[in-house]
Amino acid sequence: MRSTLKRRGAQVLQIASIVIAAFYLIFSTLASGAAEVRYEPTPMDVVREMLLLADVRAGDVVYDLGCGDGRIVVAAARAGARSVCVDIDPQRLAEARANAQAAGVSERIEFRNEDLRNTDFADATVVMLFLSAEMNRLLKEKLLCARPGLRVVSHWHAMPDWPPERSIRAMSEMGERPIFLWIVRNDTRDPRSRNGSKCAR
Ligand SMILES: C[S@@+](CC[C@H](N)C(=O)[O-])C[C@H]1O[C@@H](n2cnc3c(N)ncnc32)[C@H](O)[C@@H]1O
């Protein structure tokens, strides 16, 4: 009888410690602001198509929100643009810095270790995304209220209730990958436009 009670007690303690450990893991991950979108690089063929779709050229300011190893910002800088590489993961930013240096374009790229949800991209002419459906949903209003003319290109994920201006399927060694282009419009009658009443300006 006593040994059965002891066993039960040990089991209860074991379950309680597993539950506490799970809660600790969840809350510490949230509190640290860790990346919610796991790292997966865009294949280089697709990077080139993204730059073409956005018509990136000298004079552009290209932000990659969640820039990973920096391949998009490096390609944009090589095309003559100035670019901004934003990532929450310092290891990814270190890789991006090294890749920019190897490509000889470091002076054209700004690196920001921050949560992309707080990024000020007021000076952007192009925003590149390869995130998640949920992250695109969170960013949509901010993008719609950005300056008219801003080109937004997303690899893989669309925007809820914002039909793209163009979408293509890029061929890569990973198979066909959809990419989408939106252009922020000032014309509020255009269903693709920003909703003026919701924007601060
Ligand atoms: C799918 S990868 C895309 C990397 C790169 N843009 C590309 O296309 O090759 C997503 C990147 O977003 C970063 N990320 C995820 N959540 C983030 C957040 N809240 N703020 C900033 N970066 C984030 C991840 O660390 C990861 O490097």
mmCIF file of C-alpha atoms and ligand atoms in Angstrom:
data_model
loop_
_atom_site.group_PDB
_atom_site.id
_atom_site.type_symbol
_atom_site.label_atom_id
_atom_site.label_comp_id
_atom_site.label_asym_id
_atom_site.label_seq_id
_atom_site.Cartn_x
_atom_site.Cartn_y
_atom_site.Cartn_z
ATOM 1 C CA MET A 1 0.000 0.000 0.000
ATOM 2 C CA ARG A 2 2.735 2.415 1.084
ATOM 3 C CA SER A 3 4.903 1.583 -1.953
ATOM 4 C CA THR A 4 1.915 2.144 -4.300
ATOM 5 C CA LEU A 5 1.359 5.582 -2.749
ATOM 6 C CA LYS A 6 5.073 6.372 -3.127
ATOM 7 C CA ARG A 7 4.971 5.373 -6.807
ATOM 8 C CA ARG A 8 1.875 7.496 -7.431
ATOM 9 C CA GLY A 9 3.551 10.435 -5.675
ATOM 10 C CA ALA A 10 6.622 10.062 -7.862
ATOM 11 C CA GLN A 11 4.469 9.933 -11.003
ATOM 12 C CA VAL A 12 2.571 13.088 -9.992
ATOM 13 C CA LEU A 13 5.887 14.868 -9.347
ATOM 14 C CA GLN A 14 7.219 13.735 -12.717
ATOM 15 C CA ILE A 15 4.124 14.987 -14.586
ATOM 16 C CA ALA A 16 4.184 18.293 -12.663
ATOM 17 C CA SER A 17 7.846 18.872 -13.544
ATOM 18 C CA ILE A 18 7.149 18.137 -17.257
ATOM 19 C CA VAL A 19 4.242 20.618 -17.271
ATOM 20 C CA ILE A 20 6.365 23.297 -15.520
ATOM 21 C CA ALA A 21 9.251 22.730 -17.966
ATOM 22 C CA ALA A 22 6.861 23.047 -20.957
ATOM 23 C CA PHE A 23 5.410 26.316 -19.608
ATOM 24 C CA TYR A 24 8.920 27.657 -18.931
ATOM 25 C CA LEU A 25 9.990 26.819 -22.486
ATOM 26 C CA ILE A 26 6.928 28.509 -24.036
ATOM 27 C CA PHE A 27 7.164 31.669 -21.912
ATOM 28 C CA SER A 28 10.941 32.063 -22.178
ATOM 29 C CA THR A 29 10.695 31.697 -25.973
ATOM 30 C CA LEU A 30 7.992 34.370 -26.153
ATOM 31 C CA ALA A 31 9.828 36.693 -23.750
ATOM 32 C CA SER A 32 13.101 36.446 -25.667
ATOM 33 C CA GLY A 33 11.368 37.551 -28.856
ATOM 34 C CA ALA A 34 12.787 34.550 -30.691
ATOM 35 C CA ALA A 35 12.085 34.184 -34.395
ATOM 36 C CA GLU A 36 8.585 32.958 -35.137
ATOM 37 C CA VAL A 37 9.440 32.082 -38.707
ATOM 38 C CA ARG A 38 12.140 29.472 -39.022
ATOM 39 C CA TYR A 39 15.085 30.062 -41.322
ATOM 40 C CA GLU A 40 14.859 28.751 -44.858
ATOM 41 C CA PRO A 41 16.866 30.493 -47.578
ATOM 42 C CA THR A 42 15.224 31.532 -50.838
ATOM 43 C CA PRO A 43 16.852 29.602 -53.722
ATOM 44 C CA MET A 44 19.145 31.927 -55.719
ATOM 45 C CA ASP A 45 17.090 31.479 -58.923
ATOM 46 C CA VAL A 46 14.075 32.744 -57.018
ATOM 47 C CA VAL A 47 16.068 35.663 -55.544
ATOM 48 C CA ARG A 48 16.871 36.784 -59.099
ATOM 49 C CA GLU A 49 13.179 36.540 -60.091
ATOM 50 C CA MET A 50 12.170 38.541 -56.998
ATOM 51 C CA LEU A 51 14.573 41.327 -57.981
ATOM 52 C CA LEU A 52 13.236 41.293 -61.555
ATOM 53 C CA LEU A 53 9.612 41.327 -60.397
ATOM 54 C CA ALA A 54 10.330 44.306 -58.118
ATOM 55 C CA ASP A 55 12.377 45.927 -60.916
ATOM 56 C CA VAL A 56 15.201 46.673 -58.461
ATOM 57 C CA ARG A 57 17.687 49.207 -59.799
ATOM 58 C CA ALA A 58 20.196 51.836 -58.692
ATOM 59 C CA GLY A 59 18.511 54.403 -56.449
ATOM 60 C CA ASP A 60 16.189 51.858 -54.803
ATOM 61 C CA VAL A 61 16.155 51.251 -51.072
ATOM 62 C CA VAL A 62 15.439 47.541 -50.588
ATOM 63 C CA TYR A 63 14.428 46.111 -47.199
ATOM 64 C CA ASP A 64 14.421 42.370 -46.586
ATOM 65 C CA LEU A 65 12.295 41.823 -43.467
ATOM 66 C CA GLY A 66 13.758 38.613 -42.034
ATOM 67 C CA CYS A 67 16.890 38.694 -44.194
ATOM 68 C CA GLY A 68 18.505 35.402 -43.129
ATOM 69 C CA ASP A 69 21.989 35.049 -44.650
ATOM 70 C CA GLY A 70 21.514 38.303 -46.589
ATOM 71 C CA ARG A 71 21.293 36.796 -50.080
ATOM 72 C CA ILE A 72 18.469 39.157 -51.169
ATOM 73 C CA VAL A 73 20.068 42.342 -49.822
ATOM 74 C CA VAL A 74 23.435 41.350 -51.284
ATOM 75 C CA ALA A 75 21.844 40.738 -54.720
ATOM 76 C CA ALA A 76 19.993 44.079 -54.463
ATOM 77 C CA ALA A 77 23.217 45.896 -53.520
ATOM 78 C CA ARG A 78 24.959 44.269 -56.489
ATOM 79 C CA ALA A 79 22.185 45.687 -58.682
ATOM 80 C CA GLY A 80 23.125 49.142 -57.394
ATOM 81 C CA ALA A 81 20.461 49.559 -54.690
ATOM 82 C CA ARG A 82 21.016 50.470 -51.057
ATOM 83 C CA SER A 83 19.596 47.771 -48.837
ATOM 84 C CA VAL A 84 18.564 47.042 -45.260
ATOM 85 C CA CYS A 85 18.886 43.563 -43.747
ATOM 86 C CA VAL A 86 16.599 43.021 -40.737
ATOM 87 C CA ASP A 87 16.736 39.820 -38.691
ATOM 88 C CA ILE A 88 15.940 38.870 -35.118
ATOM 89 C CA ASP A 89 18.593 36.146 -35.097
ATOM 90 C CA PRO A 90 22.149 37.480 -34.500
ATOM 91 C CA GLN A 91 23.685 34.364 -36.055
ATOM 92 C CA ARG A 92 21.871 35.020 -39.337
ATOM 93 C CA LEU A 93 23.010 38.649 -39.298
ATOM 94 C CA ALA A 94 26.625 37.564 -38.752
ATOM 95 C CA GLU A 95 26.307 35.330 -41.840
ATOM 96 C CA ALA A 96 24.721 38.185 -43.799
ATOM 97 C CA ARG A 97 27.567 40.558 -42.832
ATOM 98 C CA ALA A 98 30.158 37.971 -43.905
ATOM 99 C CA ASN A 99 28.366 37.382 -47.226
ATOM 100 C CA ALA A 100 28.114 41.121 -47.898
ATOM 101 C CA GLN A 101 31.809 41.514 -47.177
ATOM 102 C CA ALA A 102 32.719 38.593 -49.468
ATOM 103 C CA ALA A 103 30.618 40.191 -52.231
ATOM 104 C CA GLY A 104 32.261 43.599 -51.629
ATOM 105 C CA VAL A 105 28.946 45.387 -51.024
ATOM 106 C CA SER A 106 29.024 45.926 -47.224
ATOM 107 C CA GLU A 107 28.999 49.700 -47.546
ATOM 108 C CA ARG A 108 25.665 49.565 -49.395
ATOM 109 C CA ILE A 109 23.905 47.477 -46.710
ATOM 110 C CA GLU A 110 22.616 48.387 -43.263
ATOM 111 C CA PHE A 111 22.191 45.506 -40.813
ATOM 112 C CA ARG A 112 19.550 45.659 -38.096
ATOM 113 C CA ASN A 113 19.180 43.069 -35.356
ATOM 114 C CA GLU A 114 15.553 43.732 -34.472
ATOM 115 C CA ASP A 115 12.037 42.355 -34.595
ATOM 116 C CA LEU A 116 10.727 43.108 -38.077
ATOM 117 C CA ARG A 117 7.327 43.931 -36.596
ATOM 118 C CA ASN A 118 8.913 47.091 -35.183
ATOM 119 C CA THR A 119 10.966 48.002 -38.251
ATOM 120 C CA ASP A 120 10.570 51.521 -39.592
ATOM 121 C CA PHE A 121 10.769 51.153 -43.383
ATOM 122 C CA ALA A 122 9.589 54.673 -44.239
ATOM 123 C CA ASP A 123 12.489 55.170 -46.694
ATOM 124 C CA ALA A 124 11.948 51.840 -48.487
ATOM 125 C CA THR A 125 11.101 51.744 -52.187
ATOM 126 C CA VAL A 126 11.011 47.925 -52.144
ATOM 127 C CA VAL A 127 10.155 45.472 -49.329
ATOM 128 C CA MET A 128 11.043 41.798 -49.736
ATOM 129 C CA LEU A 129 9.368 39.058 -47.687
ATOM 130 C CA PHE A 130 9.735 35.318 -47.199
ATOM 131 C CA LEU A 131 7.944 34.809 -43.928
ATOM 132 C CA SER A 132 4.589 33.145 -43.173
ATOM 133 C CA ALA A 133 0.920 33.706 -43.910
ATOM 134 C CA GLU A 134 0.438 34.988 -40.356
ATOM 135 C CA MET A 135 3.395 37.401 -40.534
ATOM 136 C CA ASN A 136 2.118 38.760 -43.881
ATOM 137 C CA ARG A 137 -1.294 39.286 -42.285
ATOM 138 C CA LEU A 138 0.335 41.216 -39.420
ATOM 139 C CA LEU A 139 2.380 43.381 -41.828
ATOM 140 C CA LYS A 140 -0.403 44.093 -44.318
ATOM 141 C CA GLU A 141 -1.867 47.271 -42.761
ATOM 142 C CA LYS A 142 1.581 48.786 -42.221
ATOM 143 C CA LEU A 143 2.495 48.061 -45.843
ATOM 144 C CA LEU A 144 -0.802 49.436 -47.172
ATOM 145 C CA CYS A 145 -0.124 52.663 -45.285
ATOM 146 C CA ALA A 146 3.450 52.987 -46.521
ATOM 147 C CA ARG A 147 4.324 55.557 -49.150
ATOM 148 C CA PRO A 148 2.482 55.166 -52.461
ATOM 149 C CA GLY A 149 4.655 53.488 -55.058
ATOM 150 C CA LEU A 150 6.274 51.081 -52.582
ATOM 151 C CA ARG A 151 6.766 47.673 -54.254
ATOM 152 C CA VAL A 152 6.299 44.641 -52.035
ATOM 153 C CA VAL A 153 7.449 41.213 -53.177
ATOM 154 C CA SER A 154 6.698 38.050 -51.221
ATOM 155 C CA HIS A 155 8.123 34.621 -51.852
ATOM 156 C CA TRP A 156 5.588 31.831 -51.306
ATOM 157 C CA HIS A 157 3.010 33.640 -49.131
ATOM 158 C CA ALA A 158 0.197 35.872 -50.422
ATOM 159 C CA MET A 159 -1.561 38.681 -48.494
ATOM 160 C CA PRO A 160 -5.066 38.099 -47.188
ATOM 161 C CA ASP A 161 -7.599 40.292 -49.077
ATOM 162 C CA TRP A 162 -4.961 42.193 -51.029
ATOM 163 C CA PRO A 163 -4.834 40.853 -54.584
ATOM 164 C CA PRO A 164 -1.328 41.073 -56.031
ATOM 165 C CA GLU A 165 -0.523 43.275 -58.997
ATOM 166 C CA ARG A 166 1.332 40.323 -60.513
ATOM 167 C CA SER A 167 2.213 36.809 -59.477
ATOM 168 C CA ILE A 168 4.567 34.407 -61.172
ATOM 169 C CA ARG A 169 5.929 30.944 -60.544
ATOM 170 C CA ALA A 170 9.720 30.945 -60.403
ATOM 171 C CA MET A 171 11.604 27.795 -61.307
ATOM 172 C CA SER A 172 14.287 26.646 -58.879
ATOM 173 C CA GLU A 173 16.135 23.515 -57.859
ATOM 174 C CA MET A 174 13.449 23.233 -55.149
ATOM 175 C CA GLY A 175 10.668 23.174 -57.738
ATOM 176 C CA GLU A 176 8.249 25.967 -58.678
ATOM 177 C CA ARG A 177 7.939 28.770 -56.139
ATOM 178 C CA PRO A 178 5.174 31.387 -56.263
ATOM 179 C CA ILE A 179 6.187 35.017 -55.905
ATOM 180 C CA PHE A 180 3.817 37.978 -55.624
ATOM 181 C CA LEU A 181 4.113 41.703 -56.325
ATOM 182 C CA TRP A 182 1.985 44.439 -54.755
ATOM 183 C CA ILE A 183 2.334 48.168 -55.350
ATOM 184 C CA VAL A 184 1.009 50.554 -52.720
ATOM 185 C CA ARG A 185 -1.537 52.851 -54.376
ATOM 186 C CA ASN A 186 -2.796 56.254 -53.423
ATOM 187 C CA ASP A 187 -6.069 55.758 -55.202
ATOM 188 C CA THR A 188 -8.498 54.584 -52.557
ATOM 189 C CA ARG A 189 -11.010 53.426 -55.193
ATOM 190 C CA ASP A 190 -8.562 50.802 -56.336
ATOM 191 C CA PRO A 191 -9.257 47.557 -54.411
ATOM 192 C CA ARG A 192 -5.476 47.040 -54.329
ATOM 193 C CA SER A 193 -5.002 50.422 -52.701
ATOM 194 C CA ARG A 194 -4.342 51.470 -49.151
ATOM 195 C CA ASN A 195 -7.429 52.187 -47.099
ATOM 196 C CA GLY A 196 -7.009 55.908 -46.372
ATOM 197 C CA SER A 197 -9.327 55.898 -43.369
ATOM 198 C CA LYS A 198 -7.152 53.393 -41.560
ATOM 199 C CA CYS A 199 -3.840 55.120 -42.263
ATOM 200 C CA ALA A 200 -2.516 57.784 -39.886
ATOM 201 C CA ARG A 201 -1.531 60.089 -42.734
HETATM 202 C C1 LIG B 1 12.285 31.930 -44.230
HETATM 203 S S1 LIG B 1 13.697 32.867 -43.664
HETATM 204 C C2 LIG B 1 13.964 33.958 -45.057
HETATM 205 C C3 LIG B 1 15.387 34.452 -45.165
HETATM 206 C C4 LIG B 1 15.659 35.372 -46.382
HETATM 207 N N1 LIG B 1 14.733 36.465 -46.437
HETATM 208 C C5 LIG B 1 15.580 34.607 -47.675
HETATM 209 O O1 LIG B 1 14.558 34.761 -48.361
HETATM 210 O O2 LIG B 1 16.523 33.835 -47.970
HETATM 211 C C6 LIG B 1 12.935 33.941 -42.442
HETATM 212 C C7 LIG B 1 13.909 34.772 -41.647
HETATM 213 O O3 LIG B 1 13.151 35.674 -40.841
HETATM 214 C C8 LIG B 1 13.766 35.797 -39.575
HETATM 215 N N2 LIG B 1 12.709 36.198 -38.630
HETATM 216 C C9 LIG B 1 11.685 35.451 -38.172
HETATM 217 N N3 LIG B 1 10.900 36.162 -37.341
HETATM 218 C C10 LIG B 1 11.448 37.403 -37.271
HETATM 219 C C11 LIG B 1 11.096 38.592 -36.585
HETATM 220 N N4 LIG B 1 10.034 38.645 -35.798
HETATM 221 N N5 LIG B 1 11.876 39.688 -36.758
HETATM 222 C C12 LIG B 1 12.975 39.647 -37.567
HETATM 223 N N6 LIG B 1 13.360 38.528 -38.228
HETATM 224 C C13 LIG B 1 12.612 37.431 -38.088
HETATM 225 C C14 LIG B 1 14.362 34.428 -39.299
HETATM 226 O O4 LIG B 1 15.436 34.519 -38.368
HETATM 227 C C15 LIG B 1 14.816 34.002 -40.704
HETATM 228 O O5 LIG B 1 16.163 34.374 -40.938
#
